[in-house]
Amino acid sequence: MSEDSAQLSRAAKHLIETHGSRAAAVALKRAVYLHQCGQEAAANTWRRIADFARAIEAGKDPSALKIAADGSHSAISLWPRPLS
């Protein structure tokens, strides 16, 4: 497991301990918020943490995840809604 994968795995495990089955959803909400704030690198990291959390909860090896190079993620929706 690479150092990057190990850090993402630790973050995902911490989220699972803190938020239980909502861990991936919490990570995705953070990703969306950061995306809306223009913080793409941070948003991509939180998307990956969400993927790791789902993999851990499913009993799979999260280090085997294949993430798109651009960090794209299909599960992102617009939340919270931008202020008008």
PDB file of N, CA, C and O in Angstrom:
ATOM      1  N   MET A   1       0.853  -1.172   0.000  1.00  0.00           N
ATOM      2  CA  MET A   1       0.000   0.000   0.000  1.00  0.00           C
ATOM      3  C   MET A   1       0.898   1.234   0.000  1.00  0.00           C
ATOM      4  O   MET A   1       1.819   1.339   0.796  1.00  0.00           O
ATOM      5  N   SER A   2       0.624   2.157  -0.908  1.00  0.00           N
ATOM      6  CA  SER A   2       1.426   3.372  -0.987  1.00  0.00           C
ATOM      7  C   SER A   2       1.148   4.263   0.218  1.00  0.00           C
ATOM      8  O   SER A   2       0.146   4.098   0.924  1.00  0.00           O
ATOM      9  N   GLU A   3       2.031   5.218   0.444  1.00  0.00           N
ATOM     10  CA  GLU A   3       1.849   6.144   1.566  1.00  0.00           C
ATOM     11  C   GLU A   3       0.546   6.925   1.405  1.00  0.00           C
ATOM     12  O   GLU A   3      -0.192   7.140   2.362  1.00  0.00           O
ATOM     13  N   ASP A   4       0.248   7.344   0.170  1.00  0.00           N
ATOM     14  CA  ASP A   4      -0.993   8.065  -0.105  1.00  0.00           C
ATOM     15  C   ASP A   4      -2.199   7.202   0.238  1.00  0.00           C
ATOM     16  O   ASP A   4      -3.138   7.654   0.903  1.00  0.00           O
ATOM     17  N   SER A   5      -2.183   5.953  -0.187  1.00  0.00           N
ATOM     18  CA  SER A   5      -3.285   5.038   0.103  1.00  0.00           C
ATOM     19  C   SER A   5      -3.420   4.792   1.600  1.00  0.00           C
ATOM     20  O   SER A   5      -4.533   4.711   2.124  1.00  0.00           O
ATOM     21  N   ALA A   6      -2.303   4.692   2.275  1.00  0.00           N
ATOM     22  CA  ALA A   6      -2.333   4.471   3.724  1.00  0.00           C
ATOM     23  C   ALA A   6      -2.964   5.657   4.441  1.00  0.00           C
ATOM     24  O   ALA A   6      -3.771   5.478   5.368  1.00  0.00           O
ATOM     25  N   GLN A   7      -2.647   6.870   4.013  1.00  0.00           N
ATOM     26  CA  GLN A   7      -3.236   8.056   4.627  1.00  0.00           C
ATOM     27  C   GLN A   7      -4.736   8.130   4.351  1.00  0.00           C
ATOM     28  O   GLN A   7      -5.525   8.462   5.241  1.00  0.00           O
ATOM     29  N   LEU A   8      -5.142   7.837   3.118  1.00  0.00           N
ATOM     30  CA  LEU A   8      -6.555   7.844   2.776  1.00  0.00           C
ATOM     31  C   LEU A   8      -7.308   6.776   3.561  1.00  0.00           C
ATOM     32  O   LEU A   8      -8.430   7.012   4.030  1.00  0.00           O
ATOM     33  N   SER A   9      -6.701   5.622   3.725  1.00  0.00           N
ATOM     34  CA  SER A   9      -7.317   4.541   4.478  1.00  0.00           C
ATOM     35  C   SER A   9      -7.488   4.934   5.946  1.00  0.00           C
ATOM     36  O   SER A   9      -8.553   4.693   6.534  1.00  0.00           O
ATOM     37  N   ARG A  10      -6.471   5.556   6.532  1.00  0.00           N
ATOM     38  CA  ARG A  10      -6.579   6.014   7.920  1.00  0.00           C
ATOM     39  C   ARG A  10      -7.694   7.041   8.077  1.00  0.00           C
ATOM     40  O   ARG A  10      -8.475   6.997   9.027  1.00  0.00           O
ATOM     41  N   ALA A  11      -7.769   7.984   7.143  1.00  0.00           N
ATOM     42  CA  ALA A  11      -8.815   9.007   7.197  1.00  0.00           C
ATOM     43  C   ALA A  11     -10.198   8.365   7.083  1.00  0.00           C
ATOM     44  O   ALA A  11     -11.128   8.737   7.814  1.00  0.00           O
ATOM     45  N   ALA A  12     -10.342   7.405   6.178  1.00  0.00           N
ATOM     46  CA  ALA A  12     -11.626   6.722   6.004  1.00  0.00           C
ATOM     47  C   ALA A  12     -11.998   5.947   7.264  1.00  0.00           C
ATOM     48  O   ALA A  12     -13.162   5.985   7.702  1.00  0.00           O
ATOM     49  N   LYS A  13     -11.050   5.260   7.863  1.00  0.00           N
ATOM     50  CA  LYS A  13     -11.323   4.501   9.087  1.00  0.00           C
ATOM     51  C   LYS A  13     -11.740   5.433  10.212  1.00  0.00           C
ATOM     52  O   LYS A  13     -12.656   5.118  10.985  1.00  0.00           O
ATOM     53  N   HIS A  14     -11.103   6.585  10.313  1.00  0.00           N
ATOM     54  CA  HIS A  14     -11.469   7.559  11.338  1.00  0.00           C
ATOM     55  C   HIS A  14     -12.901   8.061  11.108  1.00  0.00           C
ATOM     56  O   HIS A  14     -13.686   8.179  12.052  1.00  0.00           O
ATOM     57  N   LEU A  15     -13.245   8.338   9.859  1.00  0.00           N
ATOM     58  CA  LEU A  15     -14.613   8.779   9.543  1.00  0.00           C
ATOM     59  C   LEU A  15     -15.629   7.702   9.903  1.00  0.00           C
ATOM     60  O   LEU A  15     -16.703   8.003  10.421  1.00  0.00           O
ATOM     61  N   ILE A  16     -15.296   6.448   9.619  1.00  0.00           N
ATOM     62  CA  ILE A  16     -16.193   5.340   9.944  1.00  0.00           C
ATOM     63  C   ILE A  16     -16.379   5.243  11.453  1.00  0.00           C
ATOM     64  O   ILE A  16     -17.500   5.062  11.945  1.00  0.00           O
ATOM     65  N   GLU A  17     -15.292   5.401  12.211  1.00  0.00           N
ATOM     66  CA  GLU A  17     -15.387   5.360  13.674  1.00  0.00           C
ATOM     67  C   GLU A  17     -16.245   6.509  14.198  1.00  0.00           C
ATOM     68  O   GLU A  17     -17.006   6.338  15.147  1.00  0.00           O
ATOM     69  N   THR A  18     -16.131   7.666  13.568  1.00  0.00           N
ATOM     70  CA  THR A  18     -16.839   8.864  14.019  1.00  0.00           C
ATOM     71  C   THR A  18     -18.286   8.907  13.548  1.00  0.00           C
ATOM     72  O   THR A  18     -19.178   9.279  14.308  1.00  0.00           O
ATOM     73  N   HIS A  19     -18.529   8.540  12.278  1.00  0.00           N
ATOM     74  CA  HIS A  19     -19.849   8.715  11.674  1.00  0.00           C
ATOM     75  C   HIS A  19     -20.557   7.408  11.324  1.00  0.00           C
ATOM     76  O   HIS A  19     -21.677   7.446  10.798  1.00  0.00           O
ATOM     77  N   GLY A  20     -19.922   6.289  11.551  1.00  0.00           N
ATOM     78  CA  GLY A  20     -20.545   4.997  11.267  1.00  0.00           C
ATOM     79  C   GLY A  20     -20.874   4.834   9.793  1.00  0.00           C
ATOM     80  O   GLY A  20     -20.080   5.201   8.921  1.00  0.00           O
ATOM     81  N   SER A  21     -22.068   4.338   9.521  1.00  0.00           N
ATOM     82  CA  SER A  21     -22.458   4.034   8.141  1.00  0.00           C
ATOM     83  C   SER A  21     -22.623   5.289   7.279  1.00  0.00           C
ATOM     84  O   SER A  21     -22.741   5.184   6.064  1.00  0.00           O
ATOM     85  N   ARG A  22     -22.624   6.458   7.885  1.00  0.00           N
ATOM     86  CA  ARG A  22     -22.737   7.711   7.128  1.00  0.00           C
ATOM     87  C   ARG A  22     -21.379   8.272   6.718  1.00  0.00           C
ATOM     88  O   ARG A  22     -21.305   9.354   6.148  1.00  0.00           O
ATOM     89  N   ALA A  23     -20.307   7.566   6.972  1.00  0.00           N
ATOM     90  CA  ALA A  23     -18.962   8.080   6.715  1.00  0.00           C
ATOM     91  C   ALA A  23     -18.758   8.525   5.268  1.00  0.00           C
ATOM     92  O   ALA A  23     -18.260   9.623   5.013  1.00  0.00           O
ATOM     93  N   ALA A  24     -19.138   7.692   4.324  1.00  0.00           N
ATOM     94  CA  ALA A  24     -18.948   8.048   2.912  1.00  0.00           C
ATOM     95  C   ALA A  24     -19.783   9.268   2.543  1.00  0.00           C
ATOM     96  O   ALA A  24     -19.313  10.149   1.816  1.00  0.00           O
ATOM     97  N   ALA A  25     -21.002   9.344   3.053  1.00  0.00           N
ATOM     98  CA  ALA A  25     -21.862  10.497   2.766  1.00  0.00           C
ATOM     99  C   ALA A  25     -21.272  11.783   3.347  1.00  0.00           C
ATOM    100  O   ALA A  25     -21.311  12.837   2.702  1.00  0.00           O
ATOM    101  N   VAL A  26     -20.710  11.689   4.538  1.00  0.00           N
ATOM    102  CA  VAL A  26     -20.080  12.860   5.160  1.00  0.00           C
ATOM    103  C   VAL A  26     -18.902  13.323   4.305  1.00  0.00           C
ATOM    104  O   VAL A  26     -18.736  14.517   4.041  1.00  0.00           O
ATOM    105  N   ALA A  27     -18.091  12.380   3.858  1.00  0.00           N
ATOM    106  CA  ALA A  27     -16.939  12.731   3.023  1.00  0.00           C
ATOM    107  C   ALA A  27     -17.392  13.369   1.710  1.00  0.00           C
ATOM    108  O   ALA A  27     -16.786  14.352   1.252  1.00  0.00           O
ATOM    109  N   LEU A  28     -18.451  12.845   1.107  1.00  0.00           N
ATOM    110  CA  LEU A  28     -18.948  13.424  -0.148  1.00  0.00           C
ATOM    111  C   LEU A  28     -19.508  14.829   0.057  1.00  0.00           C
ATOM    112  O   LEU A  28     -19.321  15.704  -0.787  1.00  0.00           O
ATOM    113  N   LYS A  29     -20.180  15.067   1.177  1.00  0.00           N
ATOM    114  CA  LYS A  29     -20.680  16.411   1.454  1.00  0.00           C
ATOM    115  C   LYS A  29     -19.522  17.392   1.586  1.00  0.00           C
ATOM    116  O   LYS A  29     -19.587  18.519   1.091  1.00  0.00           O
ATOM    117  N   ARG A  30     -18.453  16.963   2.242  1.00  0.00           N
ATOM    118  CA  ARG A  30     -17.276  17.826   2.366  1.00  0.00           C
ATOM    119  C   ARG A  30     -16.668  18.085   0.993  1.00  0.00           C
ATOM    120  O   ARG A  30     -16.242  19.205   0.697  1.00  0.00           O
ATOM    121  N   ALA A  31     -16.635  17.060   0.158  1.00  0.00           N
ATOM    122  CA  ALA A  31     -16.080  17.211  -1.194  1.00  0.00           C
ATOM    123  C   ALA A  31     -16.885  18.218  -2.009  1.00  0.00           C
ATOM    124  O   ALA A  31     -16.315  19.063  -2.703  1.00  0.00           O
ATOM    125  N   VAL A  32     -18.200  18.123  -1.927  1.00  0.00           N
ATOM    126  CA  VAL A  32     -19.063  19.038  -2.680  1.00  0.00           C
ATOM    127  C   VAL A  32     -18.862  20.465  -2.201  1.00  0.00           C
ATOM    128  O   VAL A  32     -18.726  21.390  -3.007  1.00  0.00           O
ATOM    129  N   TYR A  33     -18.832  20.651  -0.888  1.00  0.00           N
ATOM    130  CA  TYR A  33     -18.636  21.986  -0.339  1.00  0.00           C
ATOM    131  C   TYR A  33     -17.296  22.568  -0.808  1.00  0.00           C
ATOM    132  O   TYR A  33     -17.224  23.719  -1.252  1.00  0.00           O
ATOM    133  N   LEU A  34     -16.241  21.779  -0.729  1.00  0.00           N
ATOM    134  CA  LEU A  34     -14.926  22.255  -1.155  1.00  0.00           C
ATOM    135  C   LEU A  34     -14.900  22.554  -2.648  1.00  0.00           C
ATOM    136  O   LEU A  34     -14.293  23.537  -3.083  1.00  0.00           O
ATOM    137  N   HIS A  35     -15.576  21.731  -3.442  1.00  0.00           N
ATOM    138  CA  HIS A  35     -15.681  21.975  -4.883  1.00  0.00           C
ATOM    139  C   HIS A  35     -16.354  23.327  -5.135  1.00  0.00           C
ATOM    140  O   HIS A  35     -15.903  24.119  -5.950  1.00  0.00           O
ATOM    141  N   GLN A  36     -17.448  23.582  -4.422  1.00  0.00           N
ATOM    142  CA  GLN A  36     -18.166  24.840  -4.596  1.00  0.00           C
ATOM    143  C   GLN A  36     -17.344  26.045  -4.140  1.00  0.00           C
ATOM    144  O   GLN A  36     -17.562  27.154  -4.611  1.00  0.00           O
ATOM    145  N   CYS A  37     -16.401  25.810  -3.246  1.00  0.00           N
ATOM    146  CA  CYS A  37     -15.510  26.878  -2.776  1.00  0.00           C
ATOM    147  C   CYS A  37     -14.284  27.031  -3.673  1.00  0.00           C
ATOM    148  O   CYS A  37     -13.420  27.864  -3.410  1.00  0.00           O
ATOM    149  N   GLY A  38     -14.195  26.207  -4.714  1.00  0.00           N
ATOM    150  CA  GLY A  38     -13.067  26.290  -5.637  1.00  0.00           C
ATOM    151  C   GLY A  38     -11.820  25.552  -5.179  1.00  0.00           C
ATOM    152  O   GLY A  38     -10.752  25.728  -5.755  1.00  0.00           O
ATOM    153  N   GLN A  39     -11.951  24.708  -4.185  1.00  0.00           N
ATOM    154  CA  GLN A  39     -10.811  23.954  -3.652  1.00  0.00           C
ATOM    155  C   GLN A  39     -10.803  22.543  -4.255  1.00  0.00           C
ATOM    156  O   GLN A  39     -11.107  21.557  -3.584  1.00  0.00           O
ATOM    157  N   GLU A  40     -10.453  22.464  -5.528  1.00  0.00           N
ATOM    158  CA  GLU A  40     -10.548  21.189  -6.252  1.00  0.00           C
ATOM    159  C   GLU A  40      -9.642  20.095  -5.706  1.00  0.00           C
ATOM    160  O   GLU A  40     -10.050  18.935  -5.629  1.00  0.00           O
ATOM    161  N   ALA A  41      -8.418  20.433  -5.334  1.00  0.00           N
ATOM    162  CA  ALA A  41      -7.504  19.403  -4.820  1.00  0.00           C
ATOM    163  C   ALA A  41      -8.051  18.787  -3.538  1.00  0.00           C
ATOM    164  O   ALA A  41      -8.054  17.560  -3.371  1.00  0.00           O
ATOM    165  N   ALA A  42      -8.538  19.631  -2.648  1.00  0.00           N
ATOM    166  CA  ALA A  42      -9.107  19.132  -1.393  1.00  0.00           C
ATOM    167  C   ALA A  42     -10.381  18.337  -1.663  1.00  0.00           C
ATOM    168  O   ALA A  42     -10.619  17.294  -1.039  1.00  0.00           O
ATOM    169  N   ALA A  43     -11.210  18.808  -2.589  1.00  0.00           N
ATOM    170  CA  ALA A  43     -12.445  18.091  -2.939  1.00  0.00           C
ATOM    171  C   ALA A  43     -12.115  16.705  -3.480  1.00  0.00           C
ATOM    172  O   ALA A  43     -12.767  15.723  -3.121  1.00  0.00           O
ATOM    173  N   ASN A  44     -11.114  16.613  -4.333  1.00  0.00           N
ATOM    174  CA  ASN A  44     -10.710  15.315  -4.886  1.00  0.00           C
ATOM    175  C   ASN A  44     -10.239  14.370  -3.787  1.00  0.00           C
ATOM    176  O   ASN A  44     -10.530  13.172  -3.809  1.00  0.00           O
ATOM    177  N   THR A  45      -9.523  14.895  -2.797  1.00  0.00           N
ATOM    178  CA  THR A  45      -9.062  14.072  -1.685  1.00  0.00           C
ATOM    179  C   THR A  45     -10.251  13.509  -0.910  1.00  0.00           C
ATOM    180  O   THR A  45     -10.285  12.315  -0.588  1.00  0.00           O
ATOM    181  N   TRP A  46     -11.254  14.347  -0.639  1.00  0.00           N
ATOM    182  CA  TRP A  46     -12.432  13.875   0.098  1.00  0.00           C
ATOM    183  C   TRP A  46     -13.240  12.882  -0.714  1.00  0.00           C
ATOM    184  O   TRP A  46     -13.830  11.949  -0.158  1.00  0.00           O
ATOM    185  N   ARG A  47     -13.267  13.026  -2.032  1.00  0.00           N
ATOM    186  CA  ARG A  47     -13.946  12.027  -2.869  1.00  0.00           C
ATOM    187  C   ARG A  47     -13.256  10.678  -2.737  1.00  0.00           C
ATOM    188  O   ARG A  47     -13.912   9.628  -2.646  1.00  0.00           O
ATOM    189  N   ARG A  48     -11.937  10.708  -2.736  1.00  0.00           N
ATOM    190  CA  ARG A  48     -11.173   9.462  -2.595  1.00  0.00           C
ATOM    191  C   ARG A  48     -11.386   8.854  -1.215  1.00  0.00           C
ATOM    192  O   ARG A  48     -11.494   7.632  -1.076  1.00  0.00           O
ATOM    193  N   ILE A  49     -11.462   9.695  -0.178  1.00  0.00           N
ATOM    194  CA  ILE A  49     -11.724   9.187   1.172  1.00  0.00           C
ATOM    195  C   ILE A  49     -13.090   8.497   1.204  1.00  0.00           C
ATOM    196  O   ILE A  49     -13.240   7.438   1.812  1.00  0.00           O
ATOM    197  N   ALA A  50     -14.086   9.087   0.532  1.00  0.00           N
ATOM    198  CA  ALA A  50     -15.412   8.463   0.466  1.00  0.00           C
ATOM    199  C   ALA A  50     -15.327   7.097  -0.205  1.00  0.00           C
ATOM    200  O   ALA A  50     -15.944   6.127   0.256  1.00  0.00           O
ATOM    201  N   ASP A  51     -14.562   7.011  -1.293  1.00  0.00           N
ATOM    202  CA  ASP A  51     -14.386   5.726  -1.980  1.00  0.00           C
ATOM    203  C   ASP A  51     -13.734   4.698  -1.058  1.00  0.00           C
ATOM    204  O   ASP A  51     -14.131   3.539  -1.024  1.00  0.00           O
ATOM    205  N   PHE A  52     -12.726   5.138  -0.313  1.00  0.00           N
ATOM    206  CA  PHE A  52     -12.040   4.239   0.625  1.00  0.00           C
ATOM    207  C   PHE A  52     -13.000   3.787   1.721  1.00  0.00           C
ATOM    208  O   PHE A  52     -13.009   2.609   2.091  1.00  0.00           O
ATOM    209  N   ALA A  53     -13.816   4.701   2.237  1.00  0.00           N
ATOM    210  CA  ALA A  53     -14.769   4.343   3.294  1.00  0.00           C
ATOM    211  C   ALA A  53     -15.750   3.286   2.795  1.00  0.00           C
ATOM    212  O   ALA A  53     -16.024   2.304   3.494  1.00  0.00           O
ATOM    213  N   ARG A  54     -16.265   3.471   1.579  1.00  0.00           N
ATOM    214  CA  ARG A  54     -17.194   2.486   1.015  1.00  0.00           C
ATOM    215  C   ARG A  54     -16.502   1.132   0.841  1.00  0.00           C
ATOM    216  O   ARG A  54     -17.097   0.089   1.119  1.00  0.00           O
ATOM    217  N   ALA A  55     -15.265   1.152   0.381  1.00  0.00           N
ATOM    218  CA  ALA A  55     -14.536  -0.098   0.176  1.00  0.00           C
ATOM    219  C   ALA A  55     -14.297  -0.807   1.509  1.00  0.00           C
ATOM    220  O   ALA A  55     -14.478  -2.024   1.612  1.00  0.00           O
ATOM    221  N   ILE A  56     -13.903  -0.058   2.520  1.00  0.00           N
ATOM    222  CA  ILE A  56     -13.657  -0.652   3.838  1.00  0.00           C
ATOM    223  C   ILE A  56     -14.937  -1.257   4.391  1.00  0.00           C
ATOM    224  O   ILE A  56     -14.944  -2.383   4.895  1.00  0.00           O
ATOM    225  N   GLU A  57     -16.048  -0.515   4.283  1.00  0.00           N
ATOM    226  CA  GLU A  57     -17.324  -1.022   4.793  1.00  0.00           C
ATOM    227  C   GLU A  57     -17.784  -2.260   4.032  1.00  0.00           C
ATOM    228  O   GLU A  57     -18.477  -3.106   4.593  1.00  0.00           O
ATOM    229  N   ALA A  58     -17.413  -2.368   2.772  1.00  0.00           N
ATOM    230  CA  ALA A  58     -17.794  -3.532   1.963  1.00  0.00           C
ATOM    231  C   ALA A  58     -16.827  -4.701   2.151  1.00  0.00           C
ATOM    232  O   ALA A  58     -17.009  -5.755   1.549  1.00  0.00           O
ATOM    233  N   GLY A  59     -15.791  -4.511   2.951  1.00  0.00           N
ATOM    234  CA  GLY A  59     -14.834  -5.574   3.199  1.00  0.00           C
ATOM    235  C   GLY A  59     -13.827  -5.769   2.088  1.00  0.00           C
ATOM    236  O   GLY A  59     -13.189  -6.810   1.989  1.00  0.00           O
ATOM    237  N   LYS A  60     -13.668  -4.759   1.237  1.00  0.00           N
ATOM    238  CA  LYS A  60     -12.719  -4.838   0.123  1.00  0.00           C
ATOM    239  C   LYS A  60     -11.428  -4.124   0.488  1.00  0.00           C
ATOM    240  O   LYS A  60     -11.390  -3.319   1.409  1.00  0.00           O
ATOM    241  N   ASP A  61     -10.386  -4.403  -0.261  1.00  0.00           N
ATOM    242  CA  ASP A  61      -9.091  -3.754  -0.062  1.00  0.00           C
ATOM    243  C   ASP A  61      -9.133  -2.381  -0.728  1.00  0.00           C
ATOM    244  O   ASP A  61      -9.151  -2.288  -1.952  1.00  0.00           O
ATOM    245  N   PRO A  62      -9.155  -1.290   0.053  1.00  0.00           N
ATOM    246  CA  PRO A  62      -9.267   0.037  -0.543  1.00  0.00           C
ATOM    247  C   PRO A  62      -8.065   0.433  -1.395  1.00  0.00           C
ATOM    248  O   PRO A  62      -8.187   1.261  -2.284  1.00  0.00           O
ATOM    249  N   SER A  63      -6.911  -0.175  -1.171  1.00  0.00           N
ATOM    250  CA  SER A  63      -5.735   0.187  -1.960  1.00  0.00           C
ATOM    251  C   SER A  63      -5.851  -0.283  -3.403  1.00  0.00           C
ATOM    252  O   SER A  63      -5.105   0.159  -4.272  1.00  0.00           O
ATOM    253  N   ALA A  64      -6.825  -1.157  -3.681  1.00  0.00           N
ATOM    254  CA  ALA A  64      -7.025  -1.658  -5.043  1.00  0.00           C
ATOM    255  C   ALA A  64      -7.964  -0.769  -5.857  1.00  0.00           C
ATOM    256  O   ALA A  64      -8.210  -1.043  -7.018  1.00  0.00           O
ATOM    257  N   LEU A  65      -8.457   0.308  -5.241  1.00  0.00           N
ATOM    258  CA  LEU A  65      -9.383   1.193  -5.947  1.00  0.00           C
ATOM    259  C   LEU A  65      -8.692   1.890  -7.108  1.00  0.00           C
ATOM    260  O   LEU A  65      -7.553   2.313  -7.006  1.00  0.00           O
ATOM    261  N   LYS A  66      -9.411   2.024  -8.174  1.00  0.00           N
ATOM    262  CA  LYS A  66      -8.921   2.756  -9.341  1.00  0.00           C
ATOM    263  C   LYS A  66      -9.720   4.051  -9.415  1.00  0.00           C
ATOM    264  O   LYS A  66     -10.922   4.035  -9.646  1.00  0.00           O
ATOM    265  N   ILE A  67      -9.067   5.163  -9.194  1.00  0.00           N
ATOM    266  CA  ILE A  67      -9.714   6.475  -9.215  1.00  0.00           C
ATOM    267  C   ILE A  67      -9.327   7.169 -10.511  1.00  0.00           C
ATOM    268  O   ILE A  67      -8.183   7.113 -10.945  1.00  0.00           O
ATOM    269  N   ALA A  68     -10.281   7.829 -11.114  1.00  0.00           N
ATOM    270  CA  ALA A  68     -10.003   8.568 -12.346  1.00  0.00           C
ATOM    271  C   ALA A  68      -8.890   9.574 -12.087  1.00  0.00           C
ATOM    272  O   ALA A  68      -8.817  10.185 -11.029  1.00  0.00           O
ATOM    273  N   ALA A  69      -8.004   9.737 -13.062  1.00  0.00           N
ATOM    274  CA  ALA A  69      -6.852  10.619 -12.908  1.00  0.00           C
ATOM    275  C   ALA A  69      -7.257  12.055 -12.610  1.00  0.00           C
ATOM    276  O   ALA A  69      -6.559  12.769 -11.891  1.00  0.00           O
ATOM    277  N   ASP A  70      -8.391  12.488 -13.147  1.00  0.00           N
ATOM    278  CA  ASP A  70      -8.831  13.860 -12.911  1.00  0.00           C
ATOM    279  C   ASP A  70      -9.615  14.001 -11.615  1.00  0.00           C
ATOM    280  O   ASP A  70     -10.077  15.083 -11.274  1.00  0.00           O
ATOM    281  N   GLY A  71      -9.773  12.909 -10.879  1.00  0.00           N
ATOM    282  CA  GLY A  71     -10.491  12.949  -9.614  1.00  0.00           C
ATOM    283  C   GLY A  71     -11.992  13.005  -9.773  1.00  0.00           C
ATOM    284  O   GLY A  71     -12.702  13.237  -8.811  1.00  0.00           O
ATOM    285  N   SER A  72     -12.478  12.794 -11.002  1.00  0.00           N
ATOM    286  CA  SER A  72     -13.918  12.888 -11.219  1.00  0.00           C
ATOM    287  C   SER A  72     -14.640  11.807 -10.431  1.00  0.00           C
ATOM    288  O   SER A  72     -14.097  10.746 -10.164  1.00  0.00           O
ATOM    289  N   HIS A  73     -15.854  12.100 -10.068  1.00  0.00           N
ATOM    290  CA  HIS A  73     -16.613  11.192  -9.235  1.00  0.00           C
ATOM    291  C   HIS A  73     -18.078  11.355  -9.586  1.00  0.00           C
ATOM    292  O   HIS A  73     -18.611  12.450  -9.538  1.00  0.00           O
ATOM    293  N   SER A  74     -18.741  10.280  -9.910  1.00  0.00           N
ATOM    294  CA  SER A  74     -20.117  10.367 -10.386  1.00  0.00           C
ATOM    295  C   SER A  74     -21.129  10.578  -9.273  1.00  0.00           C
ATOM    296  O   SER A  74     -22.262  10.943  -9.539  1.00  0.00           O
ATOM    297  N   ALA A  75     -20.757  10.352  -8.018  1.00  0.00           N
ATOM    298  CA  ALA A  75     -21.724  10.437  -6.928  1.00  0.00           C
ATOM    299  C   ALA A  75     -21.917  11.855  -6.398  1.00  0.00           C
ATOM    300  O   ALA A  75     -22.685  12.078  -5.489  1.00  0.00           O
ATOM    301  N   ILE A  76     -21.220  12.811  -6.964  1.00  0.00           N
ATOM    302  CA  ILE A  76     -21.299  14.177  -6.451  1.00  0.00           C
ATOM    303  C   ILE A  76     -22.568  14.857  -6.952  1.00  0.00           C
ATOM    304  O   ILE A  76     -22.893  14.825  -8.117  1.00  0.00           O
ATOM    305  N   SER A  77     -23.270  15.463  -6.039  1.00  0.00           N
ATOM    306  CA  SER A  77     -24.410  16.300  -6.394  1.00  0.00           C
ATOM    307  C   SER A  77     -24.164  17.669  -5.791  1.00  0.00           C
ATOM    308  O   SER A  77     -23.256  17.835  -4.991  1.00  0.00           O
ATOM    309  N   LEU A  78     -24.924  18.621  -6.183  1.00  0.00           N
ATOM    310  CA  LEU A  78     -24.707  19.966  -5.667  1.00  0.00           C
ATOM    311  C   LEU A  78     -25.308  20.102  -4.277  1.00  0.00           C
ATOM    312  O   LEU A  78     -26.507  20.267  -4.109  1.00  0.00           O
ATOM    313  N   TRP A  79     -24.470  20.041  -3.286  1.00  0.00           N
ATOM    314  CA  TRP A  79     -24.853  20.271  -1.905  1.00  0.00           C
ATOM    315  C   TRP A  79     -23.680  20.882  -1.190  1.00  0.00           C
ATOM    316  O   TRP A  79     -22.557  20.434  -1.399  1.00  0.00           O
ATOM    317  N   PRO A  80     -23.797  21.811  -0.342  1.00  0.00           N
ATOM    318  CA  PRO A  80     -25.013  22.589  -0.173  1.00  0.00           C
ATOM    319  C   PRO A  80     -25.251  23.457  -1.397  1.00  0.00           C
ATOM    320  O   PRO A  80     -24.332  23.750  -2.136  1.00  0.00           O
ATOM    321  N   ARG A  81     -26.456  23.862  -1.579  1.00  0.00           N
ATOM    322  CA  ARG A  81     -26.789  24.687  -2.738  1.00  0.00           C
ATOM    323  C   ARG A  81     -26.081  26.036  -2.615  1.00  0.00           C
ATOM    324  O   ARG A  81     -26.004  26.593  -1.533  1.00  0.00           O
ATOM    325  N   PRO A  82     -25.566  26.555  -3.750  1.00  0.00           N
ATOM    326  CA  PRO A  82     -24.927  27.863  -3.707  1.00  0.00           C
ATOM    327  C   PRO A  82     -25.943  28.939  -3.314  1.00  0.00           C
ATOM    328  O   PRO A  82     -27.120  28.849  -3.644  1.00  0.00           O
ATOM    329  N   LEU A  83     -25.468  29.914  -2.578  1.00  0.00           N
ATOM    330  CA  LEU A  83     -26.338  31.033  -2.204  1.00  0.00           C
ATOM    331  C   LEU A  83     -26.599  31.913  -3.392  1.00  0.00           C
ATOM    332  O   LEU A  83     -25.705  32.202  -4.174  1.00  0.00           O
ATOM    333  N   SER A  84     -27.824  32.359  -3.571  1.00  0.00           N
ATOM    334  CA  SER A  84     -28.161  33.215  -4.709  1.00  0.00           C
ATOM    335  C   SER A  84     -28.393  34.628  -4.245  1.00  0.00           C
ATOM    336  O   SER A  84     -28.853  34.898  -3.218  1.00  0.00           O
TER     337      SER A  84
END
